[in-house]
XYZ file of C-alpha atoms in Angstrom:
316
model
C 0.018 -0.005 -0.009
C 1.400 3.338 -0.992
C 1.430 6.458 1.230
C -1.067 8.246 -1.069
C -3.596 5.323 -0.820
C -3.203 5.238 2.959
C -3.834 8.852 3.130
C -6.997 8.633 1.055
C -8.376 5.774 3.166
C -7.742 7.593 6.428
C -9.685 10.656 5.141
C -6.721 12.932 5.461
C -5.472 14.896 2.490
C -2.107 15.863 3.956
C 0.354 15.057 6.730
C -0.570 15.572 10.400
C -0.376 19.250 11.268
C -1.135 20.391 7.734
C -3.786 23.110 6.998
C -6.264 20.398 5.936
C -5.955 18.756 9.312
C -6.541 22.001 11.158
C -9.880 22.584 9.475
C -11.413 19.904 11.766
C -10.232 21.586 14.999
C -12.923 24.285 15.229
C -15.643 21.643 15.417
C -13.942 19.961 18.254
C -13.297 23.312 19.976
C -16.972 24.268 19.689
C -17.960 20.916 21.170
C -15.672 21.463 24.051
C -17.064 24.938 24.637
C -20.599 23.624 24.802
C -19.432 20.871 27.101
C -18.061 23.491 29.554
C -21.098 25.810 29.256
C -23.657 23.085 29.702
C -23.421 22.731 33.502
C -24.222 26.471 33.752
C -27.091 26.259 31.216
C -28.875 23.294 32.832
C -29.772 25.155 36.102
C -30.900 28.196 34.019
C -33.160 26.016 31.874
C -34.591 24.137 34.901
C -34.940 27.064 37.357
C -35.684 30.022 35.011
C -36.841 29.048 31.528
C -38.902 26.029 32.706
C -40.927 27.945 35.286
C -41.349 30.851 32.836
C -42.878 28.617 30.211
C -45.001 26.855 32.826
C -46.289 30.143 34.109
C -47.260 31.265 30.552
C -49.064 27.954 29.980
C -50.824 28.328 33.379
C -52.122 31.772 32.358
C -54.419 30.018 29.772
C -56.048 27.717 32.351
C -58.424 28.103 35.290
C -55.950 26.595 37.728
C -56.913 27.111 41.402
C -55.721 25.795 44.717
C -56.997 22.475 45.926
C -56.029 18.943 44.980
C -59.531 17.872 44.014
C -60.031 20.776 41.557
C -59.444 19.874 37.884
C -57.678 22.374 35.589
C -59.246 23.257 32.279
C -58.021 25.341 29.397
C -59.847 28.657 29.191
C -57.923 30.319 26.372
C -57.642 34.091 26.816
C -60.389 34.367 29.409
C -57.986 35.391 32.164
C -56.571 38.107 30.008
C -60.067 39.372 29.167
C -60.836 39.603 32.897
C -57.649 41.503 33.472
C -58.683 44.182 30.926
C -61.632 45.005 33.124
C -59.987 44.595 36.516
C -59.596 48.095 37.838
C -57.721 46.975 40.955
C -54.998 45.324 38.892
C -54.504 48.394 36.659
C -54.397 50.651 39.738
C -51.702 48.459 41.210
C -49.848 48.645 37.902
C -50.020 52.435 37.993
C -48.656 52.359 41.556
C -45.921 50.043 40.442
C -44.852 52.422 37.689
C -44.918 55.346 40.123
C -42.841 53.299 42.558
C -40.310 52.147 39.912
C -39.756 55.593 38.452
C -39.841 57.266 41.917
C -37.110 54.938 43.137
C -34.998 54.550 39.988
C -34.515 58.280 39.220
C -33.470 59.400 42.704
C -31.318 56.292 43.013
C -29.321 57.236 39.883
C -29.036 60.966 40.732
C -27.892 60.402 44.340
C -25.613 57.443 43.331
C -23.956 59.543 40.630
C -23.188 62.334 43.099
C -21.829 59.760 45.641
C -19.817 58.006 42.955
C -18.189 61.351 41.858
C -17.367 62.085 45.479
C -15.864 58.680 46.133
C -13.853 58.958 43.018
C -11.968 61.964 44.344
C -8.664 61.559 46.162
C -9.956 61.995 49.679
C -8.708 60.843 53.039
C -10.171 57.570 54.351
C -11.785 57.022 50.930
C -11.576 53.241 51.439
C -13.659 53.581 54.624
C -16.280 55.704 52.921
C -16.555 53.241 50.073
C -17.045 50.371 52.543
C -19.717 52.232 54.386
C -21.500 53.174 51.208
C -22.273 49.541 50.330
C -23.617 48.504 53.782
C -27.255 48.814 52.718
C -26.520 46.590 49.694
C -25.208 43.879 52.026
C -28.361 43.857 54.125
C -31.250 41.494 53.183
C -34.501 43.259 52.128
C -36.387 41.801 55.075
C -33.834 43.210 57.551
C -34.003 46.598 55.786
C -37.804 46.569 55.988
C -37.808 45.726 59.667
C -35.221 48.418 60.410
C -37.107 51.115 58.613
C -40.382 50.092 60.281
C -38.590 50.943 63.585
C -37.446 54.250 62.097
C -41.068 55.091 61.007
C -42.571 53.856 64.261
C -45.221 56.538 65.277
C -44.561 56.293 68.988
C -40.842 55.639 69.447
C -39.379 55.904 65.995
C -36.242 58.010 65.440
C -37.901 60.074 62.796
C -40.913 61.233 64.846
C -38.602 61.676 67.908
C -36.346 63.979 65.825
C -39.422 65.973 64.666
C -40.595 66.385 68.250
C -37.146 67.418 69.504
C -36.870 70.108 66.738
C -40.337 71.398 67.702
C -41.784 70.697 64.243
C -44.833 68.901 65.477
C -45.869 65.605 67.070
C -44.911 63.415 64.114
C -47.258 61.074 62.260
C -47.718 57.451 61.355
C -45.826 57.428 58.061
C -46.560 53.870 56.871
C -50.328 53.948 57.583
C -51.146 57.466 56.226
C -52.849 57.473 52.862
C -50.716 60.442 51.715
C -47.374 59.427 53.248
C -47.203 55.638 52.871
C -45.942 55.501 49.235
C -43.431 58.340 49.588
C -42.120 56.731 52.791
C -41.708 53.377 51.064
C -39.993 55.039 48.072
C -37.449 56.653 50.433
C -36.561 53.215 51.758
C -36.293 51.798 48.239
C -33.879 54.594 47.227
C -31.736 54.011 50.326
C -31.590 50.243 49.867
C -30.841 50.272 46.161
C -28.406 53.198 45.870
C -25.228 51.309 46.749
C -25.328 48.940 43.831
C -25.846 51.919 41.456
C -22.983 53.755 43.142
C -20.659 50.795 42.702
C -21.483 50.446 39.015
C -21.052 54.173 38.347
C -17.817 54.266 40.344
C -16.382 51.472 38.239
C -17.310 53.439 35.108
C -15.718 56.585 36.471
C -12.469 54.758 37.167
C -12.349 53.785 33.435
C -12.156 57.443 32.421
C -8.652 58.405 31.371
C -7.178 61.032 33.690
C -5.249 62.478 30.695
C -8.479 63.661 29.150
C -9.472 65.550 32.312
C -6.047 67.126 32.550
C -6.158 68.181 28.927
C -9.690 69.680 29.338
C -8.571 71.493 32.506
C -5.597 73.019 30.651
C -7.981 74.177 27.917
C -9.905 76.108 30.582
C -12.921 73.737 30.884
C -14.806 73.963 34.140
C -16.005 70.988 36.299
C -19.423 70.825 34.609
C -17.990 70.997 31.038
C -15.419 68.304 31.905
C -18.168 66.097 33.154
C -20.365 66.681 30.121
C -17.630 66.280 27.461
C -15.178 63.828 29.083
C -16.860 61.841 31.891
C -20.397 61.350 30.643
C -19.535 59.872 27.223
C -17.524 57.208 29.018
C -20.104 56.716 31.761
C -23.183 56.688 29.522
C -23.157 52.971 28.613
C -22.844 52.080 32.288
C -25.563 54.508 33.291
C -27.917 53.179 30.564
C -27.428 49.557 31.668
C -27.724 50.083 35.439
C -30.841 52.428 34.954
C -32.624 49.754 32.904
C -31.757 47.015 35.422
C -32.814 49.148 38.385
C -36.136 49.841 36.700
C -36.745 46.076 36.326
C -35.685 45.270 39.817
C -37.700 48.057 41.369
C -40.852 47.252 39.416
C -40.571 43.629 40.498
C -40.019 44.515 44.172
C -41.830 42.416 46.644
C -40.110 41.629 49.970
C -39.316 45.253 50.950
C -42.847 46.582 50.447
C -44.347 43.430 51.867
C -42.486 43.863 55.144
C -43.100 47.590 55.341
C -46.797 47.963 54.540
C -48.100 44.607 53.046
C -49.658 46.728 50.334
C -51.553 49.052 52.635
C -53.078 51.339 53.606
C -56.124 50.888 51.410
C -53.985 49.476 48.612
C -51.842 52.596 48.297
C -48.607 50.571 48.158
C -49.990 47.451 46.564
C -47.429 46.811 43.814
C -48.335 44.451 40.975
C -46.181 41.643 42.461
C -48.054 42.015 45.761
C -51.359 41.911 43.891
C -50.415 38.748 41.975
C -49.119 37.163 45.151
C -52.457 37.775 46.906
C -54.440 36.337 43.936
C -52.262 33.239 43.920
C -51.575 32.362 47.565
C -54.418 34.135 49.435
C -57.283 33.489 47.037
C -55.896 30.523 45.209
C -56.364 31.879 41.665
C -53.145 30.541 40.101
C -54.222 30.885 36.485
C -55.388 34.474 36.999
C -52.208 35.364 38.831
C -50.114 33.811 36.086
C -51.915 35.978 33.552
C -51.000 39.022 35.603
C -47.373 37.957 35.442
C -47.491 37.650 31.708
C -49.011 41.099 31.292
C -46.390 42.587 33.577
C -43.563 40.957 31.688
C -44.941 42.079 28.319
C -45.675 45.706 29.268
C -42.350 46.204 31.029
C -40.488 44.662 28.097
C -42.149 47.078 25.689
C -41.371 50.069 27.937
C -37.754 49.058 28.311
C -37.356 48.404 24.612
C -38.688 51.935 23.731
C -36.467 53.451 26.434
C -33.304 51.614 25.317
C -33.847 52.310 21.659
C -34.517 55.969 22.332
C -31.369 56.255 24.371
C -29.189 54.406 21.871
C -30.478 56.485 18.960
C -29.814 59.572 21.021
C -26.246 58.461 21.449
C -25.785 57.821 17.714
C -27.127 61.274 16.894
C -24.503 62.830 19.144
């Protein structure tokens, strides 16, 4: 048998290590990549994608609590009922007010804090460590702590108001006019550290040479921020703002501990409303339909927001 015939039978058109032999390597490399990624994909498919698909399917049924109850397909009946459910749309409006009311102050205050922590100050490491303490606390602990702060009889807020002679204080979490603003303040305080960390990381990626050159050209602090810092920080700000909006709109534990949706539904966010329908009244199919609507509407809002911001960046 000649060398040429052996080469043809083995399927190789050149000696080992030749360019023809290297063409088969990307296939093996891709297979190895999928083999390494698969252990991370399996939990995502089981714990995230699977429940999501099950929830979507559940929204088209009349599933209710109780082992003896049979589940039937009802098509879009749950969604038709949602269109005429004033309580759900009222909770949706409250959820949007909450999400915007928390996300915007979070970003503004976090940006100011990040700019401050980016300066060459004494004990800067300690200030950075203290700034992320609220982020390290569970939401349930944060809720309990702020309930003590807002306590109408012995809370530190009302005690301070009395000591300053500004009045007798009030019951912040049960007042119809003060419950939602009081909860928003807690949401801003609890979520600001993660925004600060993200913005601080973006600020540290800004080249110092650009600031020095702008300062030599006579640019003031605001102009340097607008022309040097913000273009570098803008992608980080866009991402963290979008994520904060999603996280805040889907908030549950913090508001549940603080007010449980009261008083009179003034702080009943959509997640709380869906929770009550599912686990208090046993309407699993109806609650699943609420979840589908919330996901769809928030996805559309975020898509419009992101496209608008990205187009704005391209125009500039």
